[in-house]
mmCIF file of C-alpha atoms and ligand atoms in Angstrom:
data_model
loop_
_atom_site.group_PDB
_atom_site.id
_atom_site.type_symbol
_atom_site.label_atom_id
_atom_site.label_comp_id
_atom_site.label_asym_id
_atom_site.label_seq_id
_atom_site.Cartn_x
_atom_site.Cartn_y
_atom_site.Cartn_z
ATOM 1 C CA UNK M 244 14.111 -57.590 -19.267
ATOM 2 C CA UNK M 245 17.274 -59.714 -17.934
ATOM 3 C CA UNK M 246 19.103 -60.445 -21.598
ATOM 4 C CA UNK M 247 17.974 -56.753 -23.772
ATOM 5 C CA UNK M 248 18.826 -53.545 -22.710
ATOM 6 C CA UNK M 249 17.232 -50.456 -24.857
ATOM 7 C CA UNK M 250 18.605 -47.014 -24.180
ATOM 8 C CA UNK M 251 16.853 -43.963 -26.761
ATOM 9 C CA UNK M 252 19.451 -41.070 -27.647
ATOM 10 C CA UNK M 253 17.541 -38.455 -29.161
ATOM 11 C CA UNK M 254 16.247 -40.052 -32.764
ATOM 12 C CA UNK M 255 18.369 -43.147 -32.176
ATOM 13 C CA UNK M 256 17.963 -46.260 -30.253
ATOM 14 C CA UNK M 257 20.436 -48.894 -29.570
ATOM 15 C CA UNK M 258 19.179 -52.373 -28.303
ATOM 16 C CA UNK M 259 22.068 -54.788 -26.540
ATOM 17 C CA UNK M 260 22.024 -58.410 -26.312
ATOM 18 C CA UNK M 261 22.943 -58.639 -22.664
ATOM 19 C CA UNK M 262 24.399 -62.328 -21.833
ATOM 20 C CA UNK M 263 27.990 -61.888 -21.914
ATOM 21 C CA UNK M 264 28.293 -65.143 -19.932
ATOM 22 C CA UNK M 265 27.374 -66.893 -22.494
ATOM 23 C CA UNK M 266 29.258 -64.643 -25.788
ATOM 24 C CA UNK M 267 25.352 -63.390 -26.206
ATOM 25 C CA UNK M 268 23.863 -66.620 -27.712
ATOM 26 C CA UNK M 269 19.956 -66.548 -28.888
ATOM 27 C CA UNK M 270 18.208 -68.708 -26.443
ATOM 28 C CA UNK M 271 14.411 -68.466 -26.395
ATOM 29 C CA UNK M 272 13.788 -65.629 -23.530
ATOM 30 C CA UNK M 273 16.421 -63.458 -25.710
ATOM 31 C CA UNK M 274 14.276 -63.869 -28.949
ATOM 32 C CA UNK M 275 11.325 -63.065 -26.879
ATOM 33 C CA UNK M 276 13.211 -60.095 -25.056
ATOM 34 C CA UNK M 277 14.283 -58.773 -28.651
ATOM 35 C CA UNK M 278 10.552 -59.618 -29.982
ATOM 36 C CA UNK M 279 9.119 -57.379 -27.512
ATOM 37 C CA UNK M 280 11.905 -54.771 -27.799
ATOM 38 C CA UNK M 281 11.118 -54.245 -31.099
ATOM 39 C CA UNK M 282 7.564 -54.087 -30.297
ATOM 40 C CA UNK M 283 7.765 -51.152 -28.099
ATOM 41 C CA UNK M 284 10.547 -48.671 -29.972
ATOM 42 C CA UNK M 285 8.896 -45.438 -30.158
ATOM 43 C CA UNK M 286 8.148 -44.814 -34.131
ATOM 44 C CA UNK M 287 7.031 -41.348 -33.873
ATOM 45 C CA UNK M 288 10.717 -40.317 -31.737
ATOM 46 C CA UNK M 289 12.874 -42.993 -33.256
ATOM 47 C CA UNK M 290 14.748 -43.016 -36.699
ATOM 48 C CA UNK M 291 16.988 -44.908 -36.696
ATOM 49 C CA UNK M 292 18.156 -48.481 -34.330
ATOM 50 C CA UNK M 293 21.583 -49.762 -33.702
ATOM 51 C CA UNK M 294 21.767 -53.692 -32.462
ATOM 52 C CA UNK M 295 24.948 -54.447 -30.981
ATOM 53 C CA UNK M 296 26.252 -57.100 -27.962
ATOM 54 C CA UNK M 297 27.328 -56.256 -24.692
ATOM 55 C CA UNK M 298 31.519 -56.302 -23.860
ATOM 56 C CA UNK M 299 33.734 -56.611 -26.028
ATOM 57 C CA UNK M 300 34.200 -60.038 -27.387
ATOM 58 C CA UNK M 301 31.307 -61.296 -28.974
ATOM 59 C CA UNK M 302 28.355 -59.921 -30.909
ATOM 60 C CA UNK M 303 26.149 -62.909 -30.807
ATOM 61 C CA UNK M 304 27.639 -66.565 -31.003
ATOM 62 C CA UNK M 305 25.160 -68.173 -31.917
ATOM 63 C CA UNK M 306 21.428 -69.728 -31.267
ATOM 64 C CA UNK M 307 22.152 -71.286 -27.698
ATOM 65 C CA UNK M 308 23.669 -74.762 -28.604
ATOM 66 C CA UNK M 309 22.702 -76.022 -25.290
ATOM 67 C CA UNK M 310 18.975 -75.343 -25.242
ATOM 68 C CA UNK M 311 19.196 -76.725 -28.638
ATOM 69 C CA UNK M 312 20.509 -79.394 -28.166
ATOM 70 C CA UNK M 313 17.729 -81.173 -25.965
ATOM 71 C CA UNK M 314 15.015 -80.527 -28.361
ATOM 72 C CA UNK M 315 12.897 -82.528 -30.610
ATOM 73 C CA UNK M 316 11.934 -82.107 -33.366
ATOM 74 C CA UNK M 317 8.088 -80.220 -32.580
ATOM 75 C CA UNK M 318 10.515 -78.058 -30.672
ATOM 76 C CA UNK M 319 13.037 -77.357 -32.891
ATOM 77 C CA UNK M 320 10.416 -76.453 -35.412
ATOM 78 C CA UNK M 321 8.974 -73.902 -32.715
ATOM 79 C CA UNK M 322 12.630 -72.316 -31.710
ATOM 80 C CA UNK M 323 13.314 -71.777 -35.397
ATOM 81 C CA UNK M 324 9.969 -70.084 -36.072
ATOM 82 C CA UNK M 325 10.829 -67.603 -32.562
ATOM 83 C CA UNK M 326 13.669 -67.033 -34.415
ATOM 84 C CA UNK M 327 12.890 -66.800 -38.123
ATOM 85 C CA UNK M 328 9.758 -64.089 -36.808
ATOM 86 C CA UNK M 329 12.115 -61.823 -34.893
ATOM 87 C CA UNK M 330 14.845 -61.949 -37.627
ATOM 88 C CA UNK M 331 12.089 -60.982 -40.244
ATOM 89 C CA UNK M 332 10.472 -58.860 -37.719
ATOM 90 C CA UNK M 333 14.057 -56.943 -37.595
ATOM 91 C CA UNK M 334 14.345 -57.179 -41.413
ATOM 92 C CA UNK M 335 10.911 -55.545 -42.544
ATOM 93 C CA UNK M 336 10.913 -53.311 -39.537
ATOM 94 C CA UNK M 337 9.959 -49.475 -40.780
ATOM 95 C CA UNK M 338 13.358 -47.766 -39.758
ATOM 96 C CA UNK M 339 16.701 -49.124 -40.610
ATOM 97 C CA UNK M 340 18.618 -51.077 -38.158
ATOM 98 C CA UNK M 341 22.560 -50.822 -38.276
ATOM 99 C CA UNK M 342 24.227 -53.752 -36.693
ATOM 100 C CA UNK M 343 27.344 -52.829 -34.597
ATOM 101 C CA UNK M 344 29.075 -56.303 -34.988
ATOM 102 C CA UNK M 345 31.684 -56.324 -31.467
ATOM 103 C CA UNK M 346 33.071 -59.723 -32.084
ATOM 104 C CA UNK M 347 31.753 -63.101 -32.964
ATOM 105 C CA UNK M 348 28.787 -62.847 -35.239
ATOM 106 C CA UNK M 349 28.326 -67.250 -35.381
ATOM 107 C CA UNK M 350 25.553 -68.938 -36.652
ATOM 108 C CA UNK M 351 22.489 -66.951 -35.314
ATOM 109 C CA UNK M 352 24.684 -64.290 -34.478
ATOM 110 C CA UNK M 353 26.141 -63.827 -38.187
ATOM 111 C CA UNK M 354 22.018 -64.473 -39.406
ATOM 112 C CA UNK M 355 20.608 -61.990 -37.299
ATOM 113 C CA UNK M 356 23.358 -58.941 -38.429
ATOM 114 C CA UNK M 357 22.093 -60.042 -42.027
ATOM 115 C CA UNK M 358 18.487 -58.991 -40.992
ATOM 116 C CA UNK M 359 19.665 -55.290 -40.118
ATOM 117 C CA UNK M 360 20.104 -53.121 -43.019
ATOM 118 C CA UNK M 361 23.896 -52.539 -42.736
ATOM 119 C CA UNK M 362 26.523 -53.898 -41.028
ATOM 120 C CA UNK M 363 30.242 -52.682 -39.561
ATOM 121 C CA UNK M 364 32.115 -53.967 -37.391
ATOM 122 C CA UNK M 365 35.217 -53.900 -34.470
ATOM 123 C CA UNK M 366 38.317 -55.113 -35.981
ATOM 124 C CA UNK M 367 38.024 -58.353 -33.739
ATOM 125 C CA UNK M 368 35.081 -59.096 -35.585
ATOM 126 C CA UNK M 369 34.831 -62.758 -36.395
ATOM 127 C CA UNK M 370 31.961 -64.568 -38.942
ATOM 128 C CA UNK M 371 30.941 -67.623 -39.623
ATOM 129 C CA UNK M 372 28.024 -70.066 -40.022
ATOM 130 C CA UNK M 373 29.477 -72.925 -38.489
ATOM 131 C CA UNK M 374 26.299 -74.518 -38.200
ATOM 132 C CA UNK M 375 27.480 -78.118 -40.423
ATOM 133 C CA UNK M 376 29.920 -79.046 -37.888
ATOM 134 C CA UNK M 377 27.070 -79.249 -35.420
ATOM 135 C CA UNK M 378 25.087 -81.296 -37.860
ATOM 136 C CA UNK M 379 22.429 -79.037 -38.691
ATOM 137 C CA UNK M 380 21.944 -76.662 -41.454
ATOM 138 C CA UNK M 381 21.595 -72.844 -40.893
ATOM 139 C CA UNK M 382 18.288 -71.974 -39.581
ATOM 140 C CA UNK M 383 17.676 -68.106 -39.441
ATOM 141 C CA UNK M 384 17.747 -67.422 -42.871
ATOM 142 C CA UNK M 385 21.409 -67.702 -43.253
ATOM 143 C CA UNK M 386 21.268 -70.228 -46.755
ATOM 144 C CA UNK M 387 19.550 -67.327 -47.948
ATOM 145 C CA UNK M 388 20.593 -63.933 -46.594
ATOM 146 C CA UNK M 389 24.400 -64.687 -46.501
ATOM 147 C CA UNK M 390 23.856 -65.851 -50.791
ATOM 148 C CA UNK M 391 22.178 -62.423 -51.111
ATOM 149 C CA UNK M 392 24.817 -60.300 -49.840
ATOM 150 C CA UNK M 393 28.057 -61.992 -51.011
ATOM 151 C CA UNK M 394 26.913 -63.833 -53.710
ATOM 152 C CA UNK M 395 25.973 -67.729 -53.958
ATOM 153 C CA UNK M 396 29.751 -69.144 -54.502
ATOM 154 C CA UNK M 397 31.303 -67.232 -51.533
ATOM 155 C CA UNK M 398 28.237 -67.909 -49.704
ATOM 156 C CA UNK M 399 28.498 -72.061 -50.465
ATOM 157 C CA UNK M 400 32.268 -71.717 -49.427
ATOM 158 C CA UNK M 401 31.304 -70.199 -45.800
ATOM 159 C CA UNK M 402 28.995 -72.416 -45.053
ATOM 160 C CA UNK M 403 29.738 -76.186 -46.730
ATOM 161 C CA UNK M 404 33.585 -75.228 -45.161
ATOM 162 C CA UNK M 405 32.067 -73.776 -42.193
ATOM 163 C CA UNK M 406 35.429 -71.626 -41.974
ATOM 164 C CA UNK M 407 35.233 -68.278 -40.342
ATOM 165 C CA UNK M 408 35.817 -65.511 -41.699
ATOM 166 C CA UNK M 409 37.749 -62.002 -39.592
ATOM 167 C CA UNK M 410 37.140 -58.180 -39.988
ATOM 168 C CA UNK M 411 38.953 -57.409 -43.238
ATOM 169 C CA UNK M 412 37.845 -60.239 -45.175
ATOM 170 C CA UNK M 413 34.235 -60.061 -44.188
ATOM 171 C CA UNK M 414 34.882 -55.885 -45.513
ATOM 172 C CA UNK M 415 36.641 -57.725 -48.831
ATOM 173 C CA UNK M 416 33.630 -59.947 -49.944
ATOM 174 C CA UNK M 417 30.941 -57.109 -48.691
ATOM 175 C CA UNK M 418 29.245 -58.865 -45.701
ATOM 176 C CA UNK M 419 30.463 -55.370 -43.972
ATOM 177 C CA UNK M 420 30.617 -51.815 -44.865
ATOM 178 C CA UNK M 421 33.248 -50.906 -42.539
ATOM 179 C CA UNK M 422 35.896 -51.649 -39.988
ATOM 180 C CA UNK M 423 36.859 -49.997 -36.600
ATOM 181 C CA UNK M 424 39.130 -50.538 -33.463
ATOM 182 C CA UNK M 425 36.399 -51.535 -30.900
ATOM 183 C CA UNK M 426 36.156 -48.254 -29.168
ATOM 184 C CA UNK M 427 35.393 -46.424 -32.055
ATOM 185 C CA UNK M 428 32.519 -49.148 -33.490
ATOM 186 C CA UNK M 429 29.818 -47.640 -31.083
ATOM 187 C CA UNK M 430 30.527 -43.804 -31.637
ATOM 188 C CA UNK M 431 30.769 -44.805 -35.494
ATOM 189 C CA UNK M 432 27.255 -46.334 -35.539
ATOM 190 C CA UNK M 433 25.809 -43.651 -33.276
ATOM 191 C CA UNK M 434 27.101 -41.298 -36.335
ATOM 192 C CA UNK M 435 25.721 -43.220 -38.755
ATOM 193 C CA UNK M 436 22.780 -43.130 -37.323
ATOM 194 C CA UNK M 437 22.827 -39.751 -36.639
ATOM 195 C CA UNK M 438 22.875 -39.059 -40.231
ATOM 196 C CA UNK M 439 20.614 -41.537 -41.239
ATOM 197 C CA UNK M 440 18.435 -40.056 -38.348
ATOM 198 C CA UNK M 441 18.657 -36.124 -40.208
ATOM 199 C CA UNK M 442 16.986 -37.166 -43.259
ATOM 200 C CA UNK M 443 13.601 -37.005 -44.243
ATOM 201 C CA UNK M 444 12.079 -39.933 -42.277
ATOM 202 C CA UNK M 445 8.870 -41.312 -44.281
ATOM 203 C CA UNK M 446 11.301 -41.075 -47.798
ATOM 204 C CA UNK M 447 14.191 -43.262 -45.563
ATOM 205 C CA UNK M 448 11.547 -45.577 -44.504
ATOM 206 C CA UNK M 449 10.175 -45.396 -47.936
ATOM 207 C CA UNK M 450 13.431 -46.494 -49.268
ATOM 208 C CA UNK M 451 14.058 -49.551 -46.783
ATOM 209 C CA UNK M 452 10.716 -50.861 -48.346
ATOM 210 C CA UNK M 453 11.614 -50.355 -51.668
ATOM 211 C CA UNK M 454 14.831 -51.779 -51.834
ATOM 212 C CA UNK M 455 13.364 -54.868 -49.480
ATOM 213 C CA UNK M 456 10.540 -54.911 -51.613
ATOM 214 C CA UNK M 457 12.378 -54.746 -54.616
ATOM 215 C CA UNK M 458 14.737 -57.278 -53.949
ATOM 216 C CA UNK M 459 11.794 -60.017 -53.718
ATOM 217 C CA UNK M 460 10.044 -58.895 -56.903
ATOM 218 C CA UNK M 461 10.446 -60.994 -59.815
ATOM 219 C CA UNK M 462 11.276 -58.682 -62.879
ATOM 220 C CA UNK M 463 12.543 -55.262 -62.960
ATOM 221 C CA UNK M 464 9.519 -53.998 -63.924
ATOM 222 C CA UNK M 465 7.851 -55.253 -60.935
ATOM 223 C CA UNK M 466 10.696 -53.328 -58.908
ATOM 224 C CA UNK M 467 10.702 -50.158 -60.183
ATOM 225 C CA UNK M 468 6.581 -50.323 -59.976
ATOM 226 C CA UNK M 469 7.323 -50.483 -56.042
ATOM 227 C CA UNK M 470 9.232 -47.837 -56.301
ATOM 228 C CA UNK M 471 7.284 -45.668 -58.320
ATOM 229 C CA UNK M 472 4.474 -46.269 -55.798
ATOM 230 C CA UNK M 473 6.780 -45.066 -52.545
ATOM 231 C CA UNK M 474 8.044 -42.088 -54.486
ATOM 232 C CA UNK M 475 4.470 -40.782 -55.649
ATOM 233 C CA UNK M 476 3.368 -41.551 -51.557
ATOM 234 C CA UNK M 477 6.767 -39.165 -50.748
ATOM 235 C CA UNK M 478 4.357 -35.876 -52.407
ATOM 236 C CA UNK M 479 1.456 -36.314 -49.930
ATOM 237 C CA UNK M 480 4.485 -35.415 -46.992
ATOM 238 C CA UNK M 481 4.737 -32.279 -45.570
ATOM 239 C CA UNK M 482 8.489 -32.785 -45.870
ATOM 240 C CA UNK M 483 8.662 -33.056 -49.409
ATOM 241 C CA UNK M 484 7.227 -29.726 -49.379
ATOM 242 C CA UNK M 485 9.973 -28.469 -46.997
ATOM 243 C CA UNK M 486 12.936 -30.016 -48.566
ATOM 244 C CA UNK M 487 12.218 -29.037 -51.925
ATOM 245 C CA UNK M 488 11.231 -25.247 -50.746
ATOM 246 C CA UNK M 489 14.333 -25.493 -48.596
ATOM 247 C CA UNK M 490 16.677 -25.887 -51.465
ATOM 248 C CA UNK M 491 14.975 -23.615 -54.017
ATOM 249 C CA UNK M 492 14.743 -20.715 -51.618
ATOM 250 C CA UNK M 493 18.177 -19.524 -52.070
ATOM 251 C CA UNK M 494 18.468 -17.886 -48.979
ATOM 252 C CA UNK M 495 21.970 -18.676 -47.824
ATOM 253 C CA UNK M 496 21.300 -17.731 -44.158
ATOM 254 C CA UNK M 497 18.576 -19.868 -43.128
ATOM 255 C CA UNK M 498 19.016 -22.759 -41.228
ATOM 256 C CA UNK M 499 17.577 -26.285 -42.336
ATOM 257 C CA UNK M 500 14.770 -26.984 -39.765
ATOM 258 C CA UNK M 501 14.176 -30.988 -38.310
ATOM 259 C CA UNK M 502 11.815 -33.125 -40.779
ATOM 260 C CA UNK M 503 8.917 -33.695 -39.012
ATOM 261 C CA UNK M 504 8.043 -36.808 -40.247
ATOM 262 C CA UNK M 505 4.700 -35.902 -41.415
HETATM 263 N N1 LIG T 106 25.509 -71.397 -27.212
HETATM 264 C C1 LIG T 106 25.604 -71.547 -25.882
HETATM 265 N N2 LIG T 106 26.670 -71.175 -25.174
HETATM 266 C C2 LIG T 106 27.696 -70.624 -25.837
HETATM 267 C C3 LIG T 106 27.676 -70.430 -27.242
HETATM 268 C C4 LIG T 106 26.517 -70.856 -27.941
HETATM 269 N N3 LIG T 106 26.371 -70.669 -29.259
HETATM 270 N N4 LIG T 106 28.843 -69.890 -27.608
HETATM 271 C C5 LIG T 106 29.572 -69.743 -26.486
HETATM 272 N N5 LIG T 106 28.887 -70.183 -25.414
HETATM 273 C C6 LIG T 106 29.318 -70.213 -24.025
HETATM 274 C C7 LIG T 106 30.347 -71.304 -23.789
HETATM 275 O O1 LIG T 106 29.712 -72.545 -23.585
HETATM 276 C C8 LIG T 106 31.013 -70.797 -22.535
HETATM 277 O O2 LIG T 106 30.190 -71.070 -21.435
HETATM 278 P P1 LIG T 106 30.809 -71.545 -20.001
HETATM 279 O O3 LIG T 106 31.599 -72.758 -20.302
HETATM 280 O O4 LIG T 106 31.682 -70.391 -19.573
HETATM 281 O O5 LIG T 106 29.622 -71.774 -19.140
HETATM 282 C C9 LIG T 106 31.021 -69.297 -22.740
HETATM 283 O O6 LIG T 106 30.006 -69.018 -23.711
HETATM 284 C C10 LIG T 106 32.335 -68.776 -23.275
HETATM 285 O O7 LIG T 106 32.639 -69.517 -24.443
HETATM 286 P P2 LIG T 106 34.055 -70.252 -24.665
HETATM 287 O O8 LIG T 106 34.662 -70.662 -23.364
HETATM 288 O O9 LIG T 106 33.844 -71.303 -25.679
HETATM 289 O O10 LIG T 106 34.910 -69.040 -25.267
HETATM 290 P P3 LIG T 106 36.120 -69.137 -26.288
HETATM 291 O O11 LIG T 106 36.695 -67.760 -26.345
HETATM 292 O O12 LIG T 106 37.036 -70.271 -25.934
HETATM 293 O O13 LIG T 106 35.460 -69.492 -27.702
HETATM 294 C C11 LIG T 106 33.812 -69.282 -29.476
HETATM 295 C C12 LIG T 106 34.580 -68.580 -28.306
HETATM 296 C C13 LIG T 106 32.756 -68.289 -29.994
HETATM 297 C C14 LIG T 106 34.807 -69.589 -30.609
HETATM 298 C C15 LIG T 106 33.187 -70.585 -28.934
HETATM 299 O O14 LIG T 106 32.439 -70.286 -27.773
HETATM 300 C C16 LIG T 106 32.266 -71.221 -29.918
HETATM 301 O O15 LIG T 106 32.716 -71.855 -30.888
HETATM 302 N N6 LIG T 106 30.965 -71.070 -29.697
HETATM 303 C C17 LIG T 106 29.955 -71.706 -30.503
HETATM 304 C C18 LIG T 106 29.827 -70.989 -31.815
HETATM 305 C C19 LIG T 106 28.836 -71.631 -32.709
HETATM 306 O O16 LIG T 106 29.024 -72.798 -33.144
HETATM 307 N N7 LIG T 106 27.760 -70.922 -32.989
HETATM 308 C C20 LIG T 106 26.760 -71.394 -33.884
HETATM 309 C C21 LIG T 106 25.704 -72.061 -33.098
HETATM 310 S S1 LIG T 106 24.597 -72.879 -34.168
HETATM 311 C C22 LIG T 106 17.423 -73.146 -36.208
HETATM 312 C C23 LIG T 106 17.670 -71.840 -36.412
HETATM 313 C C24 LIG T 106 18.916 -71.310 -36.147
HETATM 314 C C25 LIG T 106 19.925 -72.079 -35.678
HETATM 315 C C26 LIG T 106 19.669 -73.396 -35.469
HETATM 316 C C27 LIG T 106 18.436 -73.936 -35.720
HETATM 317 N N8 LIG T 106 16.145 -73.740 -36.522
HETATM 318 C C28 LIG T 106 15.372 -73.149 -37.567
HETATM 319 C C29 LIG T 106 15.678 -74.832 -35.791
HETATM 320 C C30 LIG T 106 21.203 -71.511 -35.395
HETATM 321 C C31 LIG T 106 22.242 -72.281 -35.060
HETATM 322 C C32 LIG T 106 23.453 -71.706 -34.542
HETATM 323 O O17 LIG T 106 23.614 -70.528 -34.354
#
């Protein structure tokens, strides 16, 4: 692959959008490159991703205004279904996915960290969806995504204004969890993930899909339903059976084993 690198530590992966030439922007071989990323992670050995961009300036800046800005409209229709799949693709995909955001997160960039389950960031961090000041709405889901996570007014504000927003403020209105100097984003999502990684696998993946789930039904009821169907599926695993003997045998000398994510 020339623009995704994938390196597997243990139970977690981290996949970097390599095209620091141009700040990482989405052009069609990258969405393909991440599509088939994504395709081949490892399920059984991995628990965990971390999506970041290479160097230290930008995260992703964008969909890649220049390929865009030759195409017509069959075309454009076609980029922004590459793009919509792999962004959903990233969304629904069975283990979470933390996005390490290392700088500008524009436009597709800003999109595609809302498609990973949680989000922190460097302290140069910059977002924005600055898409109306190219004439063109946002197109990966960011009308919708960004409304979701910080609520419709602050969302409307981002993007009629198409002002960006830094680090701290992005932390303020909740479109990031957390904020670190640079150096310590990556060793802060690798811990993350670590921990995320330690848990029970099938219940994390369980809960992914009932919070994702959940957030698309259309009544409470309906929601907790979805949930009540993950948690009975969580008593056919041979790790409920471990985690729950674990903690009632009260022996204070033995040493929780690995899930085995069966
Ligand atoms: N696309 C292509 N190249 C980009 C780029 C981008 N989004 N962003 C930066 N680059 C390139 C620059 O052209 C420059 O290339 P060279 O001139 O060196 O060849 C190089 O990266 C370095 O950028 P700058 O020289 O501009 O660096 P600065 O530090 O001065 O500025 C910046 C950094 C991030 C503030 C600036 O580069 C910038 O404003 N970039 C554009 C940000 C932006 O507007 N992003 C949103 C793009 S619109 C759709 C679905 C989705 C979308 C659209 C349609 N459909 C459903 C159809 C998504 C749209 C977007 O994401």
């Amino acid at each position: 692959m020339e623009f995704i690198t994938y390196e597997v530590t243990g139970p977690v992966g981290t996949i970097t959008i390599n095209r620091p030439k141009a700040l990482n922007a989405l052009n069609s071989q990258v969405l393909e490159e991440l599509d088939a990323v994504l395709d081949s992670v490892d399920l059984d050995a991995v628990r965990c991703l971390i999506l970041t961009g290479a160097g230290e300036k930008s995260f992703v800046a964008g969909a890649d205004i220049g390929e865009m800005s030759t195409l017509s409209k069959a075309e454009g229709e076609a980029f922004g279904k590459k793009g919509n799949d792999v962004f959903l693709k990233l969304e629904s995909f069975p283990i979470p996915v933390i996005a390490a955001v290392n700088g500008f997160a524009l436009g597709g960039g800003c999109e595609i960290s809302m498609s990973c389950d949680i989000r922190i960031c460097s302290e140069n961090a910059v977002f924005g969806q600055p898409e109306v000041g190219l004439g063109i709405t946002p197109g990966f889901g960011g009308t919708q995504r960004l409304a979701r996570l910080v609520g419709p007014g602050m969302a409307k504000q981002m993007i009629y204004s198409a002002r960006n927003i830094k680090a701290d403020e992005a932390l303020r209105i909740g479109l990031v969890n957390a904020v670190y100097p640079i150096e310590e984003l990556l060793p802060a999502a690798q811990k993350l993930a670590a921990a995320i990684a330690k848990n029970a696998p099938i219940a994390v993946r369980g809960c992914k899909k009932a919070i994702n789930e959940g957030l698309e039904a259309s009544s409470m009821a309906e929601a907790v339903a979805i949930e009540e169907k993950i948690f009975g599926d969580c008593f056919e695993t041979e790790d409920q059976r471990y985690g729950m003997a674990f903690f009632l045998d009260k022996n204070k000398d033995k040493v929780k084993e690995p899930f085995k994510n069966k």
